[in-house]
C-alpha cells in the first residue's frame, strides 16, 4: 500500500503522520510545491518511527513522479480560509490548483482512489472527478466525517458523555448549507430529543454549521487541521482495511434523495473499492428539502467552473 499526500501544510502533514503511526501504508509520500518543506517534514516524521513504533517509510518531494503507483492520494493542496472568507470565496483559485494537481497525479498512478480535503470541498471533488476521469466511486470528499465529528463533540460537551457513545450524520454540502440530521442522532441508542431540548439541539446544529469559521476566527492566520486530518485518515483506514464503515462522505449522487449527478454528502459504505454503496436513509420532509437545497448550491458552483475545466 502506497499513499501520497498532496500538500505539506498543517492538514497534509498531520494526516501523513497519522497514516504512518497507524501503519496504514508501507510507504507515505508527502508532496508540496515549496522546496524543502515536504522533505524536512517527512524526514522528521520518519525519525519519530523508533519512538512512535512504526516502520512506514515516509518521504517528501516536489516532484509528482514520486507519487507513481499510489493506491490512495489524499489532496489537501490549496489556499486556506481567512477570517471573513467563505468556502465559496475560494472557488476559482482552488479549482485551478486542484485541476493542476489532479492532472499531475494521474500521469503517474493508473487507478488510485482520490480523497479530497481542499475547499470548497464538494466542488473540488467534482473538479477532481472531471479531470481524473476515474470512476465516481473512486473520487471521494472528506466533509461529512469532519462535520459529524464536530456535531458529536458539541453534543458530548453539552451532555458530559463519551463521544464514542454518540451516533450522528451530517449530510449535504460542506458549508453553511450542511444538514445535521437530528432524526438519526442518538446517545448509546437514546434519541437526542429525549436528552436535550430542541432549542439546545438547534443551537448545536448552528454551531456545527459554523464549526470551521469558529476555528478560523480564533487562529486568525490559519484554519482547522487536527480534526480534518483525523477525519481523512478515518476514511483511509476504512478503505485500506476494507472495513466497510458507514461514513458520511461526499460522493456523486445518482438519484438518491432526489439528487442527480451532484457531489454531495451522504451516508456511504467505504471499502477497498472506494464508495461501495450509498445508503438512502429516510429523512424528514424538512431535512430532505434542506439536503436538496444544499445540493443545488453545490451544483450551481460546479456549473460556474465548467468553463475552467474545459479550458
PDB file of C-alpha atoms in Angstrom:
ATOM      1  CA  UNK A   1       0.000   0.000   0.000  1.00  0.00           C
ATOM      2  CA  UNK A   2       1.360   3.370  -1.063  1.00  0.00           C
ATOM      3  CA  UNK A   3      -0.366   6.588  -0.039  1.00  0.00           C
ATOM      4  CA  UNK A   4       0.550  10.019  -1.375  1.00  0.00           C
ATOM      5  CA  UNK A   5      -0.465  13.208   0.405  1.00  0.00           C
ATOM      6  CA  UNK A   6      -0.541  16.324  -1.770  1.00  0.00           C
ATOM      7  CA  UNK A   7       0.113  19.448   0.265  1.00  0.00           C
ATOM      8  CA  UNK A   8       2.558  19.581   3.177  1.00  0.00           C
ATOM      9  CA  UNK A   9       0.683  22.211   5.150  1.00  0.00           C
ATOM     10  CA  UNK A  10      -0.930  21.578   8.505  1.00  0.00           C
ATOM     11  CA  UNK A  11      -3.657  19.236   7.230  1.00  0.00           C
ATOM     12  CA  UNK A  12      -1.412  17.245   4.910  1.00  0.00           C
ATOM     13  CA  UNK A  13       1.465  16.874   7.330  1.00  0.00           C
ATOM     14  CA  UNK A  14      -0.806  15.899  10.216  1.00  0.00           C
ATOM     15  CA  UNK A  15      -2.599  13.340   8.048  1.00  0.00           C
ATOM     16  CA  UNK A  16       0.689  11.878   6.792  1.00  0.00           C
ATOM     17  CA  UNK A  17       1.907  11.403  10.357  1.00  0.00           C
ATOM     18  CA  UNK A  18      -1.362   9.741  11.440  1.00  0.00           C
ATOM     19  CA  UNK A  19      -1.200   7.390   8.438  1.00  0.00           C
ATOM     20  CA  UNK A  20       2.357   6.422   9.345  1.00  0.00           C
ATOM     21  CA  UNK A  21       1.603   5.950  13.042  1.00  0.00           C
ATOM     22  CA  UNK A  22      -1.377   3.733  12.216  1.00  0.00           C
ATOM     23  CA  UNK A  23       0.813   1.858   9.702  1.00  0.00           C
ATOM     24  CA  UNK A  24      -1.867   2.077   7.030  1.00  0.00           C
ATOM     25  CA  UNK A  25       0.728   2.013   4.252  1.00  0.00           C
ATOM     26  CA  UNK A  26       4.186   0.667   3.634  1.00  0.00           C
ATOM     27  CA  UNK A  27       5.107   3.979   2.018  1.00  0.00           C
ATOM     28  CA  UNK A  28       3.822   7.535   2.511  1.00  0.00           C
ATOM     29  CA  UNK A  29       4.919  10.288   0.143  1.00  0.00           C
ATOM     30  CA  UNK A  30       4.379  13.937   1.039  1.00  0.00           C
ATOM     31  CA  UNK A  31       4.401  16.293  -1.955  1.00  0.00           C
ATOM     32  CA  UNK A  32       4.404  20.093  -1.981  1.00  0.00           C
ATOM     33  CA  UNK A  33       5.497  22.813  -4.402  1.00  0.00           C
ATOM     34  CA  UNK A  34       7.654  24.569  -1.786  1.00  0.00           C
ATOM     35  CA  UNK A  35      11.168  23.191  -1.932  1.00  0.00           C
ATOM     36  CA  UNK A  36      12.436  21.652   1.298  1.00  0.00           C
ATOM     37  CA  UNK A  37       9.153  21.716   3.220  1.00  0.00           C
ATOM     38  CA  UNK A  38       7.897  18.201   2.361  1.00  0.00           C
ATOM     39  CA  UNK A  39      11.422  16.784   2.576  1.00  0.00           C
ATOM     40  CA  UNK A  40      12.042  18.257   6.015  1.00  0.00           C
ATOM     41  CA  UNK A  41       8.658  17.361   7.474  1.00  0.00           C
ATOM     42  CA  UNK A  42       8.779  13.827   6.065  1.00  0.00           C
ATOM     43  CA  UNK A  43      12.256  13.222   7.452  1.00  0.00           C
ATOM     44  CA  UNK A  44      11.165  14.495  10.848  1.00  0.00           C
ATOM     45  CA  UNK A  45       8.172  12.122  10.779  1.00  0.00           C
ATOM     46  CA  UNK A  46      10.302   9.168   9.711  1.00  0.00           C
ATOM     47  CA  UNK A  47      12.768   9.799  12.521  1.00  0.00           C
ATOM     48  CA  UNK A  48       9.890   9.562  15.018  1.00  0.00           C
ATOM     49  CA  UNK A  49       9.300   5.958  13.936  1.00  0.00           C
ATOM     50  CA  UNK A  50      11.557   4.291  16.533  1.00  0.00           C
ATOM     51  CA  UNK A  51       9.734   6.156  19.302  1.00  0.00           C
ATOM     52  CA  UNK A  52       6.200   6.003  17.905  1.00  0.00           C
ATOM     53  CA  UNK A  53       6.794   2.371  16.865  1.00  0.00           C
ATOM     54  CA  UNK A  54       6.041   2.401  13.149  1.00  0.00           C
ATOM     55  CA  UNK A  55       8.022   1.167  10.143  1.00  0.00           C
ATOM     56  CA  UNK A  56       6.239   3.113   7.410  1.00  0.00           C
ATOM     57  CA  UNK A  57       8.679   4.741   5.012  1.00  0.00           C
ATOM     58  CA  UNK A  58       7.910   8.474   4.884  1.00  0.00           C
ATOM     59  CA  UNK A  59       9.491  10.665   2.219  1.00  0.00           C
ATOM     60  CA  UNK A  60       8.980  14.171   0.866  1.00  0.00           C
ATOM     61  CA  UNK A  61       9.240  15.519  -2.655  1.00  0.00           C
ATOM     62  CA  UNK A  62       8.471  18.404  -5.003  1.00  0.00           C
ATOM     63  CA  UNK A  63       8.152  16.014  -7.958  1.00  0.00           C
ATOM     64  CA  UNK A  64       4.874  14.280  -8.782  1.00  0.00           C
ATOM     65  CA  UNK A  65       6.850  11.388 -10.258  1.00  0.00           C
ATOM     66  CA  UNK A  66       7.456  10.245  -6.702  1.00  0.00           C
ATOM     67  CA  UNK A  67       3.704   9.657  -6.342  1.00  0.00           C
ATOM     68  CA  UNK A  68       3.887   6.918  -9.005  1.00  0.00           C
ATOM     69  CA  UNK A  69       1.704   3.852  -8.452  1.00  0.00           C
ATOM     70  CA  UNK A  70      -0.112   5.256  -5.423  1.00  0.00           C
ATOM     71  CA  UNK A  71      -3.105   3.297  -4.184  1.00  0.00           C
ATOM     72  CA  UNK A  72      -4.647   6.303  -2.425  1.00  0.00           C
ATOM     73  CA  UNK A  73      -3.975  10.001  -2.997  1.00  0.00           C
ATOM     74  CA  UNK A  74      -5.078  12.475  -0.344  1.00  0.00           C
ATOM     75  CA  UNK A  75      -5.391  16.006  -1.750  1.00  0.00           C
ATOM     76  CA  UNK A  76      -5.020  18.823   0.773  1.00  0.00           C
ATOM     77  CA  UNK A  77      -3.403  21.422  -1.510  1.00  0.00           C
ATOM     78  CA  UNK A  78      -4.893  24.871  -1.938  1.00  0.00           C
ATOM     79  CA  UNK A  79      -5.494  28.109  -0.116  1.00  0.00           C
ATOM     80  CA  UNK A  80      -6.896  28.077   3.399  1.00  0.00           C
ATOM     81  CA  UNK A  81      -9.742  30.297   4.548  1.00  0.00           C
ATOM     82  CA  UNK A  82      -9.110  33.566   6.306  1.00  0.00           C
ATOM     83  CA  UNK A  83     -11.454  35.438   8.670  1.00  0.00           C
ATOM     84  CA  UNK A  84     -14.448  36.775   6.767  1.00  0.00           C
ATOM     85  CA  UNK A  85     -13.908  34.380   3.856  1.00  0.00           C
ATOM     86  CA  UNK A  86     -16.482  31.752   2.934  1.00  0.00           C
ATOM     87  CA  UNK A  87     -15.590  28.401   1.408  1.00  0.00           C
ATOM     88  CA  UNK A  88     -17.170  29.626  -1.828  1.00  0.00           C
ATOM     89  CA  UNK A  89     -14.740  32.571  -1.932  1.00  0.00           C
ATOM     90  CA  UNK A  90     -12.013  30.017  -2.571  1.00  0.00           C
ATOM     91  CA  UNK A  91     -13.820  28.566  -5.574  1.00  0.00           C
ATOM     92  CA  UNK A  92     -11.906  29.805  -8.616  1.00  0.00           C
ATOM     93  CA  UNK A  93      -8.437  29.907  -7.059  1.00  0.00           C
ATOM     94  CA  UNK A  94      -8.552  26.440  -5.578  1.00  0.00           C
ATOM     95  CA  UNK A  95     -10.259  24.959  -8.638  1.00  0.00           C
ATOM     96  CA  UNK A  96      -7.263  25.999 -10.718  1.00  0.00           C
ATOM     97  CA  UNK A  97      -4.914  24.393  -8.180  1.00  0.00           C
ATOM     98  CA  UNK A  98      -6.910  21.154  -7.936  1.00  0.00           C
ATOM     99  CA  UNK A  99      -7.152  20.878 -11.730  1.00  0.00           C
ATOM    100  CA  UNK A 100      -3.359  21.028 -11.976  1.00  0.00           C
ATOM    101  CA  UNK A 101      -2.763  18.667  -9.035  1.00  0.00           C
ATOM    102  CA  UNK A 102      -5.184  16.068 -10.367  1.00  0.00           C
ATOM    103  CA  UNK A 103      -3.677  16.217 -13.857  1.00  0.00           C
ATOM    104  CA  UNK A 104      -0.227  15.664 -12.398  1.00  0.00           C
ATOM    105  CA  UNK A 105      -1.039  12.714 -10.138  1.00  0.00           C
ATOM    106  CA  UNK A 106      -3.000  10.930 -12.841  1.00  0.00           C
ATOM    107  CA  UNK A 107       0.091  10.888 -15.063  1.00  0.00           C
ATOM    108  CA  UNK A 108       1.811   8.536 -12.649  1.00  0.00           C
ATOM    109  CA  UNK A 109      -0.940   6.465 -10.983  1.00  0.00           C
ATOM    110  CA  UNK A 110      -3.352   4.460 -13.145  1.00  0.00           C
ATOM    111  CA  UNK A 111      -6.305   3.788 -10.860  1.00  0.00           C
ATOM    112  CA  UNK A 112      -5.900   5.419  -7.453  1.00  0.00           C
ATOM    113  CA  UNK A 113      -8.608   6.395  -5.009  1.00  0.00           C
ATOM    114  CA  UNK A 114      -8.656  10.175  -4.635  1.00  0.00           C
ATOM    115  CA  UNK A 115      -9.750  11.684  -1.322  1.00  0.00           C
ATOM    116  CA  UNK A 116     -10.395  15.423  -1.396  1.00  0.00           C
ATOM    117  CA  UNK A 117      -9.894  17.728   1.580  1.00  0.00           C
ATOM    118  CA  UNK A 118      -9.393  21.079  -0.191  1.00  0.00           C
ATOM    119  CA  UNK A 119     -12.236  23.621  -0.026  1.00  0.00           C
ATOM    120  CA  UNK A 120     -14.856  24.264  -1.262  1.00  0.00           C
ATOM    121  CA  UNK A 121     -14.801  20.530  -0.767  1.00  0.00           C
ATOM    122  CA  UNK A 122     -17.809  19.253  -2.709  1.00  0.00           C
ATOM    123  CA  UNK A 123     -16.929  21.350  -5.751  1.00  0.00           C
ATOM    124  CA  UNK A 124     -13.247  20.377  -5.605  1.00  0.00           C
ATOM    125  CA  UNK A 125     -14.301  16.724  -5.510  1.00  0.00           C
ATOM    126  CA  UNK A 126     -16.266  17.361  -8.707  1.00  0.00           C
ATOM    127  CA  UNK A 127     -13.212  19.031 -10.267  1.00  0.00           C
ATOM    128  CA  UNK A 128     -11.010  16.041  -9.398  1.00  0.00           C
ATOM    129  CA  UNK A 129     -13.548  13.616 -10.861  1.00  0.00           C
ATOM    130  CA  UNK A 130     -13.877  15.575 -14.096  1.00  0.00           C
ATOM    131  CA  UNK A 131     -10.123  15.965 -14.562  1.00  0.00           C
ATOM    132  CA  UNK A 132      -9.120  12.447 -13.485  1.00  0.00           C
ATOM    133  CA  UNK A 133     -11.753  10.523 -15.425  1.00  0.00           C
ATOM    134  CA  UNK A 134     -11.788   7.967 -12.613  1.00  0.00           C
ATOM    135  CA  UNK A 135     -14.949   6.028 -11.754  1.00  0.00           C
ATOM    136  CA  UNK A 136     -17.113   8.129  -9.454  1.00  0.00           C
ATOM    137  CA  UNK A 137     -16.799   5.664  -6.579  1.00  0.00           C
ATOM    138  CA  UNK A 138     -13.029   6.276  -6.515  1.00  0.00           C
ATOM    139  CA  UNK A 139     -13.244  10.072  -6.039  1.00  0.00           C
ATOM    140  CA  UNK A 140     -14.478  10.893  -2.547  1.00  0.00           C
ATOM    141  CA  UNK A 141     -14.711  14.063  -0.485  1.00  0.00           C
ATOM    142  CA  UNK A 142     -13.942  14.314   3.214  1.00  0.00           C
ATOM    143  CA  UNK A 143     -16.698  16.526   4.588  1.00  0.00           C
ATOM    144  CA  UNK A 144     -19.399  14.673   6.454  1.00  0.00           C
ATOM    145  CA  UNK A 145     -16.932  12.822   8.678  1.00  0.00           C
ATOM    146  CA  UNK A 146     -15.484  16.131   9.877  1.00  0.00           C
ATOM    147  CA  UNK A 147     -18.830  17.905  10.233  1.00  0.00           C
ATOM    148  CA  UNK A 148     -20.246  14.901  12.085  1.00  0.00           C
ATOM    149  CA  UNK A 149     -17.210  14.823  14.400  1.00  0.00           C
ATOM    150  CA  UNK A 150     -17.852  18.446  15.305  1.00  0.00           C
ATOM    151  CA  UNK A 151     -21.551  17.760  15.851  1.00  0.00           C
ATOM    152  CA  UNK A 152     -20.753  14.761  18.075  1.00  0.00           C
ATOM    153  CA  UNK A 153     -18.124  16.636  20.070  1.00  0.00           C
ATOM    154  CA  UNK A 154     -20.517  19.517  20.814  1.00  0.00           C
ATOM    155  CA  UNK A 155     -23.211  17.067  21.950  1.00  0.00           C
ATOM    156  CA  UNK A 156     -20.723  15.222  24.166  1.00  0.00           C
ATOM    157  CA  UNK A 157     -19.618  18.531  25.679  1.00  0.00           C
ATOM    158  CA  UNK A 158     -23.199  19.552  26.414  1.00  0.00           C
ATOM    159  CA  UNK A 159     -24.316  16.213  27.888  1.00  0.00           C
ATOM    160  CA  UNK A 160     -20.998  15.341  29.550  1.00  0.00           C
ATOM    161  CA  UNK A 161     -20.938  11.871  27.985  1.00  0.00           C
ATOM    162  CA  UNK A 162     -18.390   9.908  25.990  1.00  0.00           C
ATOM    163  CA  UNK A 163     -18.011  10.948  22.360  1.00  0.00           C
ATOM    164  CA  UNK A 164     -17.854   7.259  21.465  1.00  0.00           C
ATOM    165  CA  UNK A 165     -21.485   6.793  22.503  1.00  0.00           C
ATOM    166  CA  UNK A 166     -22.799   9.444  20.134  1.00  0.00           C
ATOM    167  CA  UNK A 167     -24.018   8.418  16.690  1.00  0.00           C
ATOM    168  CA  UNK A 168     -24.935  11.056  14.139  1.00  0.00           C
ATOM    169  CA  UNK A 169     -24.927  12.070  10.483  1.00  0.00           C
ATOM    170  CA  UNK A 170     -24.216  15.448   8.930  1.00  0.00           C
ATOM    171  CA  UNK A 171     -25.127  15.395   5.247  1.00  0.00           C
ATOM    172  CA  UNK A 172     -25.145  17.839   2.346  1.00  0.00           C
ATOM    173  CA  UNK A 173     -22.516  20.297   1.171  1.00  0.00           C
ATOM    174  CA  UNK A 174     -19.538  21.197   3.330  1.00  0.00           C
ATOM    175  CA  UNK A 175     -20.598  24.742   4.118  1.00  0.00           C
ATOM    176  CA  UNK A 176     -23.344  26.824   5.628  1.00  0.00           C
ATOM    177  CA  UNK A 177     -25.978  24.626   3.964  1.00  0.00           C
ATOM    178  CA  UNK A 178     -24.849  21.366   5.613  1.00  0.00           C
ATOM    179  CA  UNK A 179     -27.611  19.274   7.175  1.00  0.00           C
ATOM    180  CA  UNK A 180     -27.065  17.777  10.655  1.00  0.00           C
ATOM    181  CA  UNK A 181     -29.735  15.049  10.773  1.00  0.00           C
ATOM    182  CA  UNK A 182     -31.343  15.195  14.192  1.00  0.00           C
ATOM    183  CA  UNK A 183     -33.613  12.229  13.422  1.00  0.00           C
ATOM    184  CA  UNK A 184     -30.620   9.840  13.335  1.00  0.00           C
ATOM    185  CA  UNK A 185     -28.714  11.369  16.247  1.00  0.00           C
ATOM    186  CA  UNK A 186     -28.583   9.309  19.429  1.00  0.00           C
ATOM    187  CA  UNK A 187     -26.509   8.684  22.535  1.00  0.00           C
ATOM    188  CA  UNK A 188     -25.975   4.934  23.051  1.00  0.00           C
ATOM    189  CA  UNK A 189     -29.195   4.379  21.130  1.00  0.00           C
ATOM    190  CA  UNK A 190     -31.207   7.005  23.053  1.00  0.00           C
ATOM    191  CA  UNK A 191     -32.650   9.637  20.687  1.00  0.00           C
ATOM    192  CA  UNK A 192     -31.064  13.034  21.251  1.00  0.00           C
ATOM    193  CA  UNK A 193     -34.549  14.565  21.504  1.00  0.00           C
ATOM    194  CA  UNK A 194     -35.079  12.651  24.774  1.00  0.00           C
ATOM    195  CA  UNK A 195     -31.924  14.114  26.307  1.00  0.00           C
ATOM    196  CA  UNK A 196     -31.921  17.711  25.150  1.00  0.00           C
ATOM    197  CA  UNK A 197     -34.419  20.451  24.349  1.00  0.00           C
ATOM    198  CA  UNK A 198     -34.974  21.415  20.724  1.00  0.00           C
ATOM    199  CA  UNK A 199     -33.643  24.899  21.467  1.00  0.00           C
ATOM    200  CA  UNK A 200     -30.358  23.397  22.651  1.00  0.00           C
ATOM    201  CA  UNK A 201     -30.260  20.953  19.712  1.00  0.00           C
ATOM    202  CA  UNK A 202     -30.834  23.815  17.259  1.00  0.00           C
ATOM    203  CA  UNK A 203     -28.047  25.824  18.888  1.00  0.00           C
ATOM    204  CA  UNK A 204     -25.642  22.889  18.476  1.00  0.00           C
ATOM    205  CA  UNK A 205     -26.749  22.448  14.857  1.00  0.00           C
ATOM    206  CA  UNK A 206     -25.908  26.105  14.186  1.00  0.00           C
ATOM    207  CA  UNK A 207     -22.558  25.807  15.941  1.00  0.00           C
ATOM    208  CA  UNK A 208     -21.776  22.757  13.801  1.00  0.00           C
ATOM    209  CA  UNK A 209     -22.535  24.682  10.612  1.00  0.00           C
ATOM    210  CA  UNK A 210     -20.121  27.388  11.760  1.00  0.00           C
ATOM    211  CA  UNK A 211     -17.566  24.981  13.236  1.00  0.00           C
ATOM    212  CA  UNK A 212     -14.883  25.747  10.683  1.00  0.00           C
ATOM    213  CA  UNK A 213     -15.126  29.522  10.797  1.00  0.00           C
ATOM    214  CA  UNK A 214     -15.185  29.429  14.620  1.00  0.00           C
ATOM    215  CA  UNK A 215     -11.676  27.960  14.482  1.00  0.00           C
ATOM    216  CA  UNK A 216     -10.581  30.338  11.710  1.00  0.00           C
ATOM    217  CA  UNK A 217     -11.659  33.295  13.839  1.00  0.00           C
ATOM    218  CA  UNK A 218      -9.595  32.013  16.759  1.00  0.00           C
ATOM    219  CA  UNK A 219      -6.481  31.289  14.723  1.00  0.00           C
ATOM    220  CA  UNK A 220      -6.624  34.491  12.630  1.00  0.00           C
ATOM    221  CA  UNK A 221      -3.969  33.247  10.181  1.00  0.00           C
ATOM    222  CA  UNK A 222      -4.988  29.651   9.598  1.00  0.00           C
ATOM    223  CA  UNK A 223      -7.805  27.118   9.620  1.00  0.00           C
ATOM    224  CA  UNK A 224      -8.607  23.785  11.247  1.00  0.00           C
ATOM    225  CA  UNK A 225      -6.256  20.873  10.657  1.00  0.00           C
ATOM    226  CA  UNK A 226      -6.257  18.327  13.510  1.00  0.00           C
ATOM    227  CA  UNK A 227      -9.898  17.273  13.040  1.00  0.00           C
ATOM    228  CA  UNK A 228      -9.812  17.423   9.210  1.00  0.00           C
ATOM    229  CA  UNK A 229      -6.680  15.255   9.148  1.00  0.00           C
ATOM    230  CA  UNK A 230      -8.165  12.750  11.600  1.00  0.00           C
ATOM    231  CA  UNK A 231     -11.367  12.590   9.540  1.00  0.00           C
ATOM    232  CA  UNK A 232      -9.496  11.910   6.297  1.00  0.00           C
ATOM    233  CA  UNK A 233      -7.445   9.187   7.966  1.00  0.00           C
ATOM    234  CA  UNK A 234     -10.601   7.521   9.302  1.00  0.00           C
ATOM    235  CA  UNK A 235     -11.780   7.234   5.690  1.00  0.00           C
ATOM    236  CA  UNK A 236      -8.393   5.937   4.544  1.00  0.00           C
ATOM    237  CA  UNK A 237      -8.350   3.310   7.290  1.00  0.00           C
ATOM    238  CA  UNK A 238     -11.765   2.005   6.233  1.00  0.00           C
ATOM    239  CA  UNK A 239     -10.550   1.724   2.636  1.00  0.00           C
ATOM    240  CA  UNK A 240      -7.150   0.181   3.399  1.00  0.00           C
ATOM    241  CA  UNK A 241      -8.558  -2.386   5.825  1.00  0.00           C
ATOM    242  CA  UNK A 242     -11.724  -2.929   3.762  1.00  0.00           C
ATOM    243  CA  UNK A 243     -13.708  -2.285   6.933  1.00  0.00           C
ATOM    244  CA  UNK A 244     -16.822  -1.144   5.068  1.00  0.00           C
ATOM    245  CA  UNK A 245     -17.531   1.597   7.582  1.00  0.00           C
ATOM    246  CA  UNK A 246     -20.735   3.588   7.103  1.00  0.00           C
ATOM    247  CA  UNK A 247     -19.497   7.174   6.988  1.00  0.00           C
ATOM    248  CA  UNK A 248     -20.953  10.431   5.652  1.00  0.00           C
ATOM    249  CA  UNK A 249     -18.785  11.389   2.662  1.00  0.00           C
ATOM    250  CA  UNK A 250     -19.054  13.496  -0.448  1.00  0.00           C
ATOM    251  CA  UNK A 251     -19.946  11.275  -3.380  1.00  0.00           C
ATOM    252  CA  UNK A 252     -21.761  11.576  -6.679  1.00  0.00           C
ATOM    253  CA  UNK A 253     -25.467  11.001  -6.065  1.00  0.00           C
ATOM    254  CA  UNK A 254     -27.359   9.247  -8.834  1.00  0.00           C
ATOM    255  CA  UNK A 255     -30.958   9.942  -7.943  1.00  0.00           C
ATOM    256  CA  UNK A 256     -30.654   9.247  -4.224  1.00  0.00           C
ATOM    257  CA  UNK A 257     -32.621  11.808  -2.179  1.00  0.00           C
ATOM    258  CA  UNK A 258     -33.936  13.169  -5.485  1.00  0.00           C
ATOM    259  CA  UNK A 259     -30.456  14.500  -6.360  1.00  0.00           C
ATOM    260  CA  UNK A 260     -28.989  13.689  -9.756  1.00  0.00           C
ATOM    261  CA  UNK A 261     -25.290  13.856 -10.752  1.00  0.00           C
ATOM    262  CA  UNK A 262     -24.193  16.130  -7.915  1.00  0.00           C
ATOM    263  CA  UNK A 263     -21.308  15.545  -5.490  1.00  0.00           C
ATOM    264  CA  UNK A 264     -22.891  15.887  -2.072  1.00  0.00           C
ATOM    265  CA  UNK A 265     -22.513  14.458   1.426  1.00  0.00           C
ATOM    266  CA  UNK A 266     -24.406  11.206   2.023  1.00  0.00           C
ATOM    267  CA  UNK A 267     -24.006   8.027   4.096  1.00  0.00           C
ATOM    268  CA  UNK A 268     -21.760   5.609   2.196  1.00  0.00           C
ATOM    269  CA  UNK A 269     -20.115   2.233   2.729  1.00  0.00           C
ATOM    270  CA  UNK A 270     -16.345   2.675   2.373  1.00  0.00           C
ATOM    271  CA  UNK A 271     -14.249  -0.322   1.421  1.00  0.00           C
ATOM    272  CA  UNK A 272     -11.275  -1.341  -0.679  1.00  0.00           C
ATOM    273  CA  UNK A 273     -13.023  -0.248  -3.890  1.00  0.00           C
ATOM    274  CA  UNK A 274     -13.939   3.183  -2.509  1.00  0.00           C
ATOM    275  CA  UNK A 275     -17.642   4.013  -2.234  1.00  0.00           C
ATOM    276  CA  UNK A 276     -19.257   0.580  -2.389  1.00  0.00           C
ATOM    277  CA  UNK A 277     -22.796   1.672  -1.557  1.00  0.00           C
ATOM    278  CA  UNK A 278     -24.778   4.859  -0.996  1.00  0.00           C
ATOM    279  CA  UNK A 279     -27.370   4.479   1.743  1.00  0.00           C
ATOM    280  CA  UNK A 280     -30.565   6.410   1.041  1.00  0.00           C
ATOM    281  CA  UNK A 281     -31.913   6.857   4.557  1.00  0.00           C
ATOM    282  CA  UNK A 282     -35.378   8.196   5.315  1.00  0.00           C
ATOM    283  CA  UNK A 283     -35.249  11.899   6.091  1.00  0.00           C
ATOM    284  CA  UNK A 284     -37.944  14.172   7.409  1.00  0.00           C
ATOM    285  CA  UNK A 285     -39.571  16.496   4.889  1.00  0.00           C
ATOM    286  CA  UNK A 286     -37.590  19.475   6.212  1.00  0.00           C
ATOM    287  CA  UNK A 287     -34.281  17.566   6.222  1.00  0.00           C
ATOM    288  CA  UNK A 288     -34.812  16.286   2.678  1.00  0.00           C
ATOM    289  CA  UNK A 289     -35.641  19.789   1.467  1.00  0.00           C
ATOM    290  CA  UNK A 290     -32.543  21.175   3.183  1.00  0.00           C
ATOM    291  CA  UNK A 291     -30.366  18.452   1.636  1.00  0.00           C
ATOM    292  CA  UNK A 292     -31.726  19.159  -1.836  1.00  0.00           C
ATOM    293  CA  UNK A 293     -31.164  22.896  -1.374  1.00  0.00           C
ATOM    294  CA  UNK A 294     -27.590  22.200  -0.246  1.00  0.00           C
ATOM    295  CA  UNK A 295     -27.001  20.055  -3.337  1.00  0.00           C
ATOM    296  CA  UNK A 296     -28.432  22.793  -5.558  1.00  0.00           C
ATOM    297  CA  UNK A 297     -25.808  25.239  -4.260  1.00  0.00           C
ATOM    298  CA  UNK A 298     -23.033  22.738  -4.998  1.00  0.00           C
ATOM    299  CA  UNK A 299     -24.441  22.092  -8.470  1.00  0.00           C
ATOM    300  CA  UNK A 300     -24.535  25.797  -9.293  1.00  0.00           C
ATOM    301  CA  UNK A 301     -20.941  26.274  -8.170  1.00  0.00           C
ATOM    302  CA  UNK A 302     -19.899  23.294 -10.314  1.00  0.00           C
ATOM    303  CA  UNK A 303     -21.635  24.778 -13.361  1.00  0.00           C
ATOM    304  CA  UNK A 304     -19.748  28.012 -12.743  1.00  0.00           C
ATOM    305  CA  UNK A 305     -16.499  26.065 -13.107  1.00  0.00           C
ATOM    306  CA  UNK A 306     -17.296  24.066 -16.222  1.00  0.00           C
ATOM    307  CA  UNK A 307     -15.660  26.652 -18.499  1.00  0.00           C
ATOM    308  CA  UNK A 308     -12.460  26.434 -16.443  1.00  0.00           C
ATOM    309  CA  UNK A 309     -12.433  22.644 -16.632  1.00  0.00           C
ATOM    310  CA  UNK A 310     -12.939  22.643 -20.390  1.00  0.00           C
ATOM    311  CA  UNK A 311     -10.127  25.165 -20.909  1.00  0.00           C
TER     312      UNK A 311
END
